Coordinates of C-alpha atoms in Angstrom, one line a residue:
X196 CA 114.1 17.9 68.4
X197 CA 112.0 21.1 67.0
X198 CA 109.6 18.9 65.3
X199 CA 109.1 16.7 68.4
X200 CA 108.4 19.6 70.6
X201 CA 105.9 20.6 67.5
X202 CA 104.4 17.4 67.6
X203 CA 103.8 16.9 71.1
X204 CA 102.6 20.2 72.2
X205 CA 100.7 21.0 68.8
X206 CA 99.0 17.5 68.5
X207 CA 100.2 15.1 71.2
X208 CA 98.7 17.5 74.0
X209 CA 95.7 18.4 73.9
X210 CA 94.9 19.9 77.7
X211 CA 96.8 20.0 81.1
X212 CA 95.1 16.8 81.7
X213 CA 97.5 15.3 78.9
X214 CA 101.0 16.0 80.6
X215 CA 102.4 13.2 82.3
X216 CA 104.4 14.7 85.1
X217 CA 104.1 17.6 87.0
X218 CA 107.5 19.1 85.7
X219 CA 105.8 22.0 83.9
X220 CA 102.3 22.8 86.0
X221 CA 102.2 24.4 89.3
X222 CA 100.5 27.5 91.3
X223 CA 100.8 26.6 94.2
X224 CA 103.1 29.0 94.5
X225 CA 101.3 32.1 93.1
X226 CA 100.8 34.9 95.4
X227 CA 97.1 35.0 95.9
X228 CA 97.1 38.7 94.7
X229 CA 98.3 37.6 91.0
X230 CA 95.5 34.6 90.7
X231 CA 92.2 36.8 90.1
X232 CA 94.6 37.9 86.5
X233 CA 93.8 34.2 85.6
X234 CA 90.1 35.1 85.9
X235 CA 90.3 37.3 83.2
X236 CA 91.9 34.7 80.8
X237 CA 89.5 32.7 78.0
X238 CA 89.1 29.4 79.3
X239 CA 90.5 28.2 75.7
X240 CA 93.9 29.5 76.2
X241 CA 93.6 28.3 80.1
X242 CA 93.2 24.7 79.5
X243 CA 96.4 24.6 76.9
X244 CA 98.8 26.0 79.5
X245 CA 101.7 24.0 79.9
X246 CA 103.7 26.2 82.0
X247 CA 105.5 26.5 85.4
X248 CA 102.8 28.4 87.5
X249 CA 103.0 32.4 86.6
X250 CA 106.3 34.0 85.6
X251 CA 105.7 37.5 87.5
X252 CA 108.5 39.5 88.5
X253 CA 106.8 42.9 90.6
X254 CA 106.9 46.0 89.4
X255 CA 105.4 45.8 86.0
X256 CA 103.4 48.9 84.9
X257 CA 104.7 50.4 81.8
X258 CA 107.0 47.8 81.0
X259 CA 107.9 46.1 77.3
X260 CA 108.0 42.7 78.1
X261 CA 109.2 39.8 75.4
X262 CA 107.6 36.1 76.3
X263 CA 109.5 33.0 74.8
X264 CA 108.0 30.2 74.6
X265 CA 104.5 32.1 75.0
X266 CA 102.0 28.9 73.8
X267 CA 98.4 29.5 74.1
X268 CA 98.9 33.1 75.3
X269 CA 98.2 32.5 79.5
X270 CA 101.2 34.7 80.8
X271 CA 100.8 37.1 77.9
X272 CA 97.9 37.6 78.7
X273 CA 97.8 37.8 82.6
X274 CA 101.5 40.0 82.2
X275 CA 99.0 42.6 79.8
X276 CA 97.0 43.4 82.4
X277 CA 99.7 44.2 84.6
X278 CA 101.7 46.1 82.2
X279 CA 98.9 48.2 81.7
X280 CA 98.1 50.1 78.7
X281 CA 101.5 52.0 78.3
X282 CA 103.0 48.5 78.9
X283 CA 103.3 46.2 75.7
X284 CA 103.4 42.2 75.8
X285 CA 105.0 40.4 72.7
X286 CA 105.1 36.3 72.7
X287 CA 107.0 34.1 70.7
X288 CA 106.0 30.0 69.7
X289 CA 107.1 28.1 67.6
X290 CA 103.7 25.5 67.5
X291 CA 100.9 26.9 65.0
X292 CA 98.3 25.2 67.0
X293 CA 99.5 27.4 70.3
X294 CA 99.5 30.8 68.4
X295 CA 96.0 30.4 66.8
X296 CA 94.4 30.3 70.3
X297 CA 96.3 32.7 71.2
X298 CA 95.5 35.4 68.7
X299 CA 91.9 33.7 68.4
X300 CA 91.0 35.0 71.4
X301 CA 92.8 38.5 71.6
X302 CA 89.7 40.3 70.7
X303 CA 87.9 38.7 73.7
X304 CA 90.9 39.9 76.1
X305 CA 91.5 43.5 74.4
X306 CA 87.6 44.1 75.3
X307 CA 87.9 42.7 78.6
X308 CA 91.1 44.8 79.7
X309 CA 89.9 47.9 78.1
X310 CA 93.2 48.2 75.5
X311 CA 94.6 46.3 73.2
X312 CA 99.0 45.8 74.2
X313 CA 100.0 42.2 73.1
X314 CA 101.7 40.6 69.8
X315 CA 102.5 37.2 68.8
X316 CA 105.1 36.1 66.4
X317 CA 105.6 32.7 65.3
X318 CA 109.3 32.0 65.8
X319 CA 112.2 30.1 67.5
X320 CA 114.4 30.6 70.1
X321 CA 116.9 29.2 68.1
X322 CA 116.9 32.1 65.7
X323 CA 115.4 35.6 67.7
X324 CA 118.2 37.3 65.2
X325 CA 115.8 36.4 62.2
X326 CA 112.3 37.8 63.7
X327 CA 112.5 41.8 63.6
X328 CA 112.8 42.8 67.2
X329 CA 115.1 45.8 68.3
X330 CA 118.5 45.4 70.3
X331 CA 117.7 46.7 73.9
X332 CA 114.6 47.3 73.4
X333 CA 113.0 45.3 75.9
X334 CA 112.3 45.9 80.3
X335 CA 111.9 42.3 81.1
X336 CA 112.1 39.0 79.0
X337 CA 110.3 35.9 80.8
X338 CA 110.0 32.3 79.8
X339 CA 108.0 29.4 81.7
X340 CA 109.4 26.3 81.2
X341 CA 110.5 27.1 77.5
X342 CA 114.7 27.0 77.8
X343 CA 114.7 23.3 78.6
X344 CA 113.0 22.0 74.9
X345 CA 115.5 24.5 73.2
X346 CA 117.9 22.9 71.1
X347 CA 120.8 25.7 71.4
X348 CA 120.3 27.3 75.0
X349 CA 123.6 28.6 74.3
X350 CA 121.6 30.9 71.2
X351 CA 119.0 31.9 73.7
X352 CA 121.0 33.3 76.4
X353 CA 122.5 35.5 73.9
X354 CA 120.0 36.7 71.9
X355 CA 118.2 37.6 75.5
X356 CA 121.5 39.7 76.3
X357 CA 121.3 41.5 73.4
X358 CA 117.1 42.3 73.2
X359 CA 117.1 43.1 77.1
X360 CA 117.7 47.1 77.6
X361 CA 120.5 48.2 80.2
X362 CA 119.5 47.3 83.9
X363 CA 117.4 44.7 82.0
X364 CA 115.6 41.5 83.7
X365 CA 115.6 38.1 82.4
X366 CA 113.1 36.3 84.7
X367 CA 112.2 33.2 83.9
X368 CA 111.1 29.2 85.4
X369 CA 112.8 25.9 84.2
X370 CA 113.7 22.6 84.8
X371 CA 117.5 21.2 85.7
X372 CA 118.8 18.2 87.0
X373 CA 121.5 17.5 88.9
X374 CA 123.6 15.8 86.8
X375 CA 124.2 15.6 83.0
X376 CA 121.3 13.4 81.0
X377 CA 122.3 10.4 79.1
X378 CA 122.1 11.4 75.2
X379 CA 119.3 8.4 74.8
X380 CA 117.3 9.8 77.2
X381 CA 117.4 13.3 75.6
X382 CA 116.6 11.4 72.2
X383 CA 113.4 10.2 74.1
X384 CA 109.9 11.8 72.6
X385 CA 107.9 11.9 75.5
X386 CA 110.7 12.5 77.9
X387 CA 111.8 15.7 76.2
X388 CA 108.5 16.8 75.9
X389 CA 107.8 16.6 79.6
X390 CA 110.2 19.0 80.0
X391 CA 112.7 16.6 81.5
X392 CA 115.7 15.1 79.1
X393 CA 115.8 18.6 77.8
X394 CA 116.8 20.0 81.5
X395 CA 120.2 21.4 81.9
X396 CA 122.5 20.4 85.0
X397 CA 122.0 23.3 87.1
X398 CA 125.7 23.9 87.1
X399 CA 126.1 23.6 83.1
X400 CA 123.1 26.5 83.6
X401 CA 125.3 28.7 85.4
X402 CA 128.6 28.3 82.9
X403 CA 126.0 29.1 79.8
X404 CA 124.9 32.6 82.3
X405 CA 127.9 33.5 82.3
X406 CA 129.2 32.7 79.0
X407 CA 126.0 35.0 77.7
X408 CA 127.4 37.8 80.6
X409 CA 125.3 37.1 83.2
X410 CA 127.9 37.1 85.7
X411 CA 125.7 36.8 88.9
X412 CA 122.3 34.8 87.9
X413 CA 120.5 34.6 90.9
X414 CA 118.0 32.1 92.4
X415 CA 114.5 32.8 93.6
X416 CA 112.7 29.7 94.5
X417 CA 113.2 26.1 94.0
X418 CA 111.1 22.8 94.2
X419 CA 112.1 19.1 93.2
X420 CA 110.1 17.7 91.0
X421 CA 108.4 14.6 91.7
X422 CA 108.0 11.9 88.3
X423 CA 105.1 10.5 89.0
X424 CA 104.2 7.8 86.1
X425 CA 106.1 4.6 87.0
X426 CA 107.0 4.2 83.0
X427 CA 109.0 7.6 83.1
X428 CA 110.3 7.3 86.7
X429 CA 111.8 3.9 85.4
X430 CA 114.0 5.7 82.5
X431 CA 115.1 8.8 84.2
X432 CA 116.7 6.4 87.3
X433 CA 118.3 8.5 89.7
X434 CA 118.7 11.8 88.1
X435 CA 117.2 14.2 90.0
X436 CA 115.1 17.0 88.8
X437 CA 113.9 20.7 90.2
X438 CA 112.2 23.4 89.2
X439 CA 113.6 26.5 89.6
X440 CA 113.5 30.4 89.1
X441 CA 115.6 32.6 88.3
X442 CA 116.9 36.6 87.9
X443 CA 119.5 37.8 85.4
X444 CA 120.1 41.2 85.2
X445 CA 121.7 43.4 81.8
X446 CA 125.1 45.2 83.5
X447 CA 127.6 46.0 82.7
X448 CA 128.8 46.5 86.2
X449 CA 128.1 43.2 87.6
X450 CA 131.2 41.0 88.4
X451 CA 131.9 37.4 88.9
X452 CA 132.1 37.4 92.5
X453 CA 130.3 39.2 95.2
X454 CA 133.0 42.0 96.0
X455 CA 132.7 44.0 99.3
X456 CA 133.0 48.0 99.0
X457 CA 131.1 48.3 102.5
X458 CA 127.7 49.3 100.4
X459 CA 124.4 49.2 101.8
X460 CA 120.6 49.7 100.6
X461 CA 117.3 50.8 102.5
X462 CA 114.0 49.4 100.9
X463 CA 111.0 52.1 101.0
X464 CA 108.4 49.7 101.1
X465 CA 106.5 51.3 98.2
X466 CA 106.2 49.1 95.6
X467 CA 102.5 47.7 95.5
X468 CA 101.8 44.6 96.8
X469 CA 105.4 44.3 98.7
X470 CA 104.5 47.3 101.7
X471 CA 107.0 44.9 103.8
X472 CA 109.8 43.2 103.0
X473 CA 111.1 42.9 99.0
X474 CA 112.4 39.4 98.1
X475 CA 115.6 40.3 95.4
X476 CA 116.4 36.1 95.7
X477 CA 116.4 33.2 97.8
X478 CA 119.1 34.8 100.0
X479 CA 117.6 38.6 100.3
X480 CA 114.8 39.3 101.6
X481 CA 115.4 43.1 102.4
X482 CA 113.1 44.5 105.5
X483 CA 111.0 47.7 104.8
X484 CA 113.5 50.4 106.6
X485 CA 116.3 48.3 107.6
X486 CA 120.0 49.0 106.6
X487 CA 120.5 46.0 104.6
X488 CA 124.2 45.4 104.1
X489 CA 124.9 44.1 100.1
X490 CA 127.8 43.4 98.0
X491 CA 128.7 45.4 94.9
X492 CA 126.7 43.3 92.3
X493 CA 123.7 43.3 94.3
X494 CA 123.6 47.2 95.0
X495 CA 124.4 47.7 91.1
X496 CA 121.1 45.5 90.5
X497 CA 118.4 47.2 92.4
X498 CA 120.4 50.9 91.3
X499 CA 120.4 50.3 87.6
X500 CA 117.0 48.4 87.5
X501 CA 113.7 49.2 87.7
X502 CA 113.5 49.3 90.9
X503 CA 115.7 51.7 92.0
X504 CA 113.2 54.8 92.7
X505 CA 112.7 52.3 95.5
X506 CA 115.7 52.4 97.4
X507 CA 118.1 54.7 99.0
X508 CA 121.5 53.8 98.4
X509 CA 124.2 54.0 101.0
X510 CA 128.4 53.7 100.1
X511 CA 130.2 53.7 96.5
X512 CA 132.9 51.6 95.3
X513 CA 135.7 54.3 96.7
X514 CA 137.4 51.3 98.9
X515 CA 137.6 47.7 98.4
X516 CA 137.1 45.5 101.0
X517 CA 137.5 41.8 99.4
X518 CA 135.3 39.5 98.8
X519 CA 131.8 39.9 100.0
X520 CA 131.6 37.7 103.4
X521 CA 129.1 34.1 103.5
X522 CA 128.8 34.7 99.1
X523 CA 130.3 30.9 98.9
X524 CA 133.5 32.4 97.8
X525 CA 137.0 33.2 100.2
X526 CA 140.4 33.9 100.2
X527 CA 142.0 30.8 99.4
X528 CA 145.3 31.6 100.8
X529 CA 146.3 30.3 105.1
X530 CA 146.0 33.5 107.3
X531 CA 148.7 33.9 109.7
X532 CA 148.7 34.5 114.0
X533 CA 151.4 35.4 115.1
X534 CA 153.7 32.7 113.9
X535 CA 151.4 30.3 113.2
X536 CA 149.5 29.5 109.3
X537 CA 146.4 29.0 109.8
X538 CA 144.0 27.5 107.2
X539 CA 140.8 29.5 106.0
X540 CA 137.6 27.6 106.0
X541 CA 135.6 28.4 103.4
X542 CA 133.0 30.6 103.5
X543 CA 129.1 29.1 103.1
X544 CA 126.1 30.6 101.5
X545 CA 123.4 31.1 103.6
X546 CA 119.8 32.5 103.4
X547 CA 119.1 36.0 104.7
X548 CA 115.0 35.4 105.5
X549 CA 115.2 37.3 108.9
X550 CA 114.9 40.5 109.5
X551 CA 118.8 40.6 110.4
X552 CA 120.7 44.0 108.6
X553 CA 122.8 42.3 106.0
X554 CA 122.9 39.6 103.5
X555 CA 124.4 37.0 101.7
X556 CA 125.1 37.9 98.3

């Protein structure tokens, strides 16, 4: 399927205006403090974006970030100027037609930001081992809409545990479905190219996480995706499709459950743009101030990241308490009163968006 994806996003597509469905284009979703980034951006290498809005995690400045997948350069680019000139951008593609707009146009952006802090290399995902980048030598590896045309994901995922430094980030935005795709359908040219027959099943997606040791991948936001062309709609039949984001973190401390050691952090509220509340993941939005109550992989997240000068941290892992409480998992054994057994409902997930002092994990 590498010289399909070659074909259709080197030849095939020629602008945004080209893509059939709307599985890989959206900002709707961009905070409005990352869009004026896009100003800055050649209108060449704006009009072949094929991507899932902007992959921005916060926090940026300084960092070495690795793009796969990067295409015409649009979130190299826009992550450059954010990195700032101690920062360093590389991106990686596979399609010759996507790199030479890219680097055609790195003059025009190196005079515009005032530095120059980008590379592109022409490689595949496939393969990272073969392309002469350093073990741990990167903050933050991001992709847009990349993983799902990738013909080993399995290859990926390791290759980004083994680039990404300790307390590393893989942040990234991709299509799944919710079930497994019929092989035919994957086989289809324009179906895999829409980023679609390619997806994973969201569950299949957390099995390969884990496999790569990324015990705890967590969710940040979600959409379904809506197939809009009859023709395709027809094929795909009831599989459902979403895109999502995601957060994997590089520790070796993080387990494969959310374990309870009575921990806590407090966010400072002094990361730029975030002077409230900092959103870790769908289920923690942390309140500037507030004791927010977190289970042992969470707390070993924010205090071996990046954004740890951020926090104050509250508790060690001294004493166990069990399984972090509303985290999906629970004791699967019947609790007794008195003389009576009594069956233990599991626990469910649920979204911390308040401003309540704890939080699913």
């Amino acid at each position: 399927m590498q010289d399909v994806v070659q074909d259709y996003y080197g030849k095939q597509l020629q602008s945004t205006a080209d893509l059939k469905t709307s599985a890989c284009c959206d900002v709707s979703n961009m905070p409005n403090w990352l869009k004026p980034l896009l100003a800055n951006i050649h209108d060449d290498v704006l009009s072949r974006y094929y991507g899932c809005g902007l992959v921005c995690p916060a926090l940026l400045e300084g960092c070495r970030i690795l793009d796969l997948g990067s295409g015409s350069g649009r979130d190299v680019y826009a992550l450059a100027q954010l990195v700032g000139s101690s920062g360093h951008v590389v991106g990686i593609d596979m399609t010759d037609e996507q790199l030479a707009i890219a680097k055609e146009h790195q003059d025009y952006h190196s005079d515009k930001f005032g530095y120059e802090n980008v590379t592109f290399i022409k490689g595949y995902l496939e393969t990272l081992d073969e392309l002469d980048l350093e073990d741990n030598s990167f903050d933050i590896i991001v992709s847009n809409c990349v993983i799902n045309l990738s013909t080993d994901k399995a290859a990926v995922m390791a290759s980004v545990q083994r680039l990404l430094k300790p307390g590393g980030e893989f942040y990234f935005s991709d299509v799944y479905s919710d079930r497994r795709i019929p092989q035919h359908l994957v086989e289809d040219p324009v179906l895999y190219g829409e980023c679609l027959s390619g997806a994973l099943y969201w569950k299949d997606f957390e099995r390969l996480s884990r496999d790569a040791k990324f015990l705890d991948p967590r969710l940040v936001e979600d959409r379904p995706l809506e197939i809009t062309d009859p023709l395709l709609a027809a094929k795909i039949g009831e599989i459902k499709f979403f895109s999502a984001t995601y957060r994997l973190f590089k520790s070796e401390s993080i387990e494969d459950a959310c374990e309870d050691y009575g921990q806590a952090v407090i966010y400072k509220g002094s990361i730029d743009q975030l002077p409230h509340r900092f959103d870790l993941d769908k289920h923690h939005s942390i309140e500037t101030g507030r004791v927010f109550s977190v289970c042992a992989n969470t707390y070993q997240m924010l205090k071996e990241s990046r954004f740890a000068p951020h926090f104050e941290f509250i508790g060690d892992n001294s004493q166990h308490y069990g399984i972090f409480a509303g985290c999906g998992d629970s004791i699967p054994f019947g609790q007794s009163q008195g003389n009576q057994l009594v069956e233990v409902a599991p626990m469910v997930a649920t979204t911390n968006t308040s401003s309540s002092s704890g939080g699913c994990c």
